[in-house]
C-alpha cells in the first residue's frame, strides 16, 4: 500500500501488516481499528484547497458527488475551468497526489465501506464505484489495500449501521 507522508502513516501501515500476517485473538477488531485510525490520520493530513482556488474545490466537489463518473484529467480540468497542465499542477500541490490517483482513492474507499457494510456482489460494487469490470476493480483494490476485495470483506468486521 502506498502511504503519503511519513511517521504515523507508515507506523500504522506496519502495524496493520503485522495484524494481517498473524492471526491472534482480537485480530479482526484490531484490523478494523487500525484501518479506521489510518483513515482519520490521512484525513487530518488532507489540506483543502486554498480559498482563492475555487476551480480545485469545484473538481473535488464533483468527484465526491459522483465518484463513479468516467473522470479524466480533461473532464476535471473543464469542471475547474483550468487548462489540464495548470489543473494537474494545482490539484497535485493542493491535495498531495495527482487527480486520477485521488479519484481512484475515493472510489476504493467507497468500495471498502460497501464491502464492510453490505452483502452486494463484488461485480455490483465494482460497477457502483466506477470500474468497468470486476477484474479491474479487484486489481486496483488489491494494489490499494494489499488483499483482494473478497478477502477484505470476510476478514474485516462489518461497520455498525449509521443512526
Short mmCIF file of C-alpha atoms in Angstrom, two decimals, residues 9-161:
data_model
loop_
_atom_site.label_atom_id
_atom_site.label_comp_id
_atom_site.label_asym_id
_atom_site.label_seq_id
_atom_site.Cartn_x
_atom_site.Cartn_y
_atom_site.Cartn_z
CA UNK A 9 1.00 6.75 8.49
CA UNK A 10 3.99 4.44 7.98
CA UNK A 11 3.77 3.15 11.56
CA UNK A 12 0.09 2.35 11.09
CA UNK A 13 0.79 0.51 7.85
CA UNK A 14 3.50 -1.52 9.62
CA UNK A 15 1.10 -2.38 12.46
CA UNK A 16 -1.60 -3.37 10.00
CA UNK A 17 0.92 -5.53 8.16
CA UNK A 18 1.68 -7.37 11.39
CA UNK A 19 -2.01 -7.89 12.08
CA UNK A 20 -2.60 -9.25 8.59
CA UNK A 21 0.42 -11.56 8.84
CA UNK A 22 -0.55 -13.15 12.16
CA UNK A 23 -3.92 -14.49 13.27
CA UNK A 24 -4.31 -13.83 17.01
CA UNK A 25 -7.13 -13.14 19.43
CA UNK A 26 -8.78 -9.84 18.58
CA UNK A 27 -7.11 -9.59 15.18
CA UNK A 28 -10.33 -8.72 13.36
CA UNK A 29 -11.12 -5.91 15.80
CA UNK A 30 -7.54 -4.63 15.69
CA UNK A 31 -7.51 -4.60 11.88
CA UNK A 32 -10.75 -2.64 11.74
CA UNK A 33 -9.50 -0.16 14.35
CA UNK A 34 -6.19 0.32 12.52
CA UNK A 35 -7.96 0.89 9.21
CA UNK A 36 -10.22 3.47 10.87
CA UNK A 37 -7.21 5.16 12.51
CA UNK A 38 -5.38 5.22 9.17
CA UNK A 39 -8.38 6.90 7.56
CA UNK A 40 -8.58 9.55 10.29
CA UNK A 41 -4.82 10.17 10.10
CA UNK A 42 -4.94 10.55 6.32
CA UNK A 43 -7.97 12.84 6.52
CA UNK A 44 -6.11 15.03 9.01
CA UNK A 45 -3.26 15.39 6.54
CA UNK A 46 -5.67 16.44 3.79
CA UNK A 47 -5.10 20.08 3.02
CA UNK A 48 -8.19 21.67 1.50
CA UNK A 49 -7.53 23.87 -1.49
CA UNK A 50 -6.86 27.49 -0.86
CA UNK A 51 -9.96 29.65 -0.84
CA UNK A 52 -8.59 31.56 -3.81
CA UNK A 53 -8.67 28.40 -5.95
CA UNK A 54 -12.35 27.66 -6.50
CA UNK A 55 -11.53 25.50 -9.53
CA UNK A 56 -9.86 22.82 -7.41
CA UNK A 57 -12.74 22.98 -4.93
CA UNK A 58 -15.22 22.53 -7.80
CA UNK A 59 -13.31 19.48 -9.07
CA UNK A 60 -13.23 17.94 -5.57
CA UNK A 61 -16.95 18.55 -5.14
CA UNK A 62 -17.64 16.89 -8.49
CA UNK A 63 -15.52 13.84 -7.64
CA UNK A 64 -17.21 13.37 -4.27
CA UNK A 65 -20.71 13.95 -5.63
CA UNK A 66 -20.25 11.31 -8.34
CA UNK A 67 -17.16 9.15 -7.82
CA UNK A 68 -18.26 6.59 -10.42
CA UNK A 69 -18.38 9.14 -13.25
CA UNK A 70 -15.88 8.45 -16.03
CA UNK A 71 -13.46 11.08 -14.77
CA UNK A 72 -10.40 12.08 -16.73
CA UNK A 73 -7.93 14.90 -16.20
CA UNK A 74 -9.54 16.62 -19.18
CA UNK A 75 -13.05 16.44 -17.68
CA UNK A 76 -11.89 17.53 -14.24
CA UNK A 77 -9.90 20.43 -15.68
CA UNK A 78 -13.04 21.53 -17.53
CA UNK A 79 -15.01 21.43 -14.25
CA UNK A 80 -12.23 23.50 -12.66
CA UNK A 81 -12.14 25.93 -15.59
CA UNK A 82 -8.39 25.46 -15.99
CA UNK A 83 -6.05 24.01 -18.59
CA UNK A 84 -5.07 20.39 -17.97
CA UNK A 85 -1.49 21.32 -17.13
CA UNK A 86 -2.41 24.09 -14.70
CA UNK A 87 -5.17 21.98 -13.16
CA UNK A 88 -2.91 18.97 -12.63
CA UNK A 89 -0.21 21.09 -11.02
CA UNK A 90 -2.57 22.93 -8.69
CA UNK A 91 -4.52 19.80 -7.80
CA UNK A 92 -1.37 17.80 -7.03
CA UNK A 93 0.05 20.64 -4.98
CA UNK A 94 -3.17 21.19 -3.02
CA UNK A 95 -4.15 17.56 -2.45
CA UNK A 96 -0.78 15.83 -2.42
CA UNK A 97 -1.48 13.41 -5.25
CA UNK A 98 -2.39 13.62 -8.95
CA UNK A 99 -6.08 13.94 -9.87
CA UNK A 100 -6.62 10.40 -11.15
CA UNK A 101 -4.83 8.87 -8.15
CA UNK A 102 -7.20 10.86 -5.95
CA UNK A 103 -10.24 9.65 -7.93
CA UNK A 104 -9.03 6.08 -7.52
CA UNK A 105 -8.59 6.54 -3.75
CA UNK A 106 -12.09 7.97 -3.39
CA UNK A 107 -13.57 5.07 -5.36
CA UNK A 108 -11.67 2.42 -3.42
CA UNK A 109 -12.50 3.99 -0.05
CA UNK A 110 -16.17 3.85 -1.03
CA UNK A 111 -15.74 0.25 -2.16
CA UNK A 112 -14.15 -0.70 1.18
CA UNK A 113 -17.13 0.79 3.04
CA UNK A 114 -19.54 -1.09 0.77
CA UNK A 115 -17.63 -4.35 1.24
CA UNK A 116 -17.79 -3.98 5.02
CA UNK A 117 -21.35 -2.72 5.19
CA UNK A 118 -23.26 -4.63 2.51
CA UNK A 119 -23.58 -8.08 1.01
CA UNK A 120 -23.71 -6.79 -2.56
CA UNK A 121 -21.77 -8.91 -5.06
CA UNK A 122 -18.30 -7.71 -6.00
CA UNK A 123 -19.43 -7.05 -9.56
CA UNK A 124 -22.17 -4.70 -8.32
CA UNK A 125 -19.75 -2.85 -6.05
CA UNK A 126 -17.23 -2.58 -8.89
CA UNK A 127 -19.88 -1.00 -11.12
CA UNK A 128 -21.19 1.24 -8.34
CA UNK A 129 -17.77 2.78 -7.68
CA UNK A 130 -16.92 3.30 -11.34
CA UNK A 131 -15.00 0.27 -12.55
CA UNK A 132 -15.90 -1.25 -15.91
CA UNK A 133 -15.14 -4.79 -14.77
CA UNK A 134 -14.86 -6.80 -11.59
CA UNK A 135 -11.33 -7.79 -12.66
CA UNK A 136 -10.15 -4.15 -12.96
CA UNK A 137 -11.78 -3.34 -9.61
CA UNK A 138 -10.18 -6.34 -7.87
CA UNK A 139 -6.73 -5.47 -9.22
CA UNK A 140 -7.00 -1.83 -8.10
CA UNK A 141 -8.40 -2.83 -4.71
CA UNK A 142 -5.59 -5.29 -4.11
CA UNK A 143 -2.98 -2.65 -5.01
CA UNK A 144 -4.54 -0.18 -2.56
CA UNK A 145 -5.42 -2.49 0.35
CA UNK A 146 -2.97 -5.36 -0.12
CA UNK A 147 -5.71 -8.00 -0.20
CA UNK A 148 -8.39 -8.96 -2.73
CA UNK A 149 -11.84 -7.44 -2.09
CA UNK A 150 -13.46 -10.77 -1.20
CA UNK A 151 -10.84 -11.47 1.45
CA UNK A 152 -11.13 -7.91 2.75
CA UNK A 153 -14.88 -8.41 3.13
CA UNK A 154 -14.50 -11.66 5.06
CA UNK A 155 -11.64 -10.50 7.28
CA UNK A 156 -12.86 -7.01 8.11
CA UNK A 157 -15.76 -6.63 10.55
CA UNK A 158 -18.92 -5.04 9.23
CA UNK A 159 -19.45 -1.40 10.02
CA UNK A 160 -22.09 -0.55 12.54
CA UNK A 161 -25.20 0.87 10.88
#
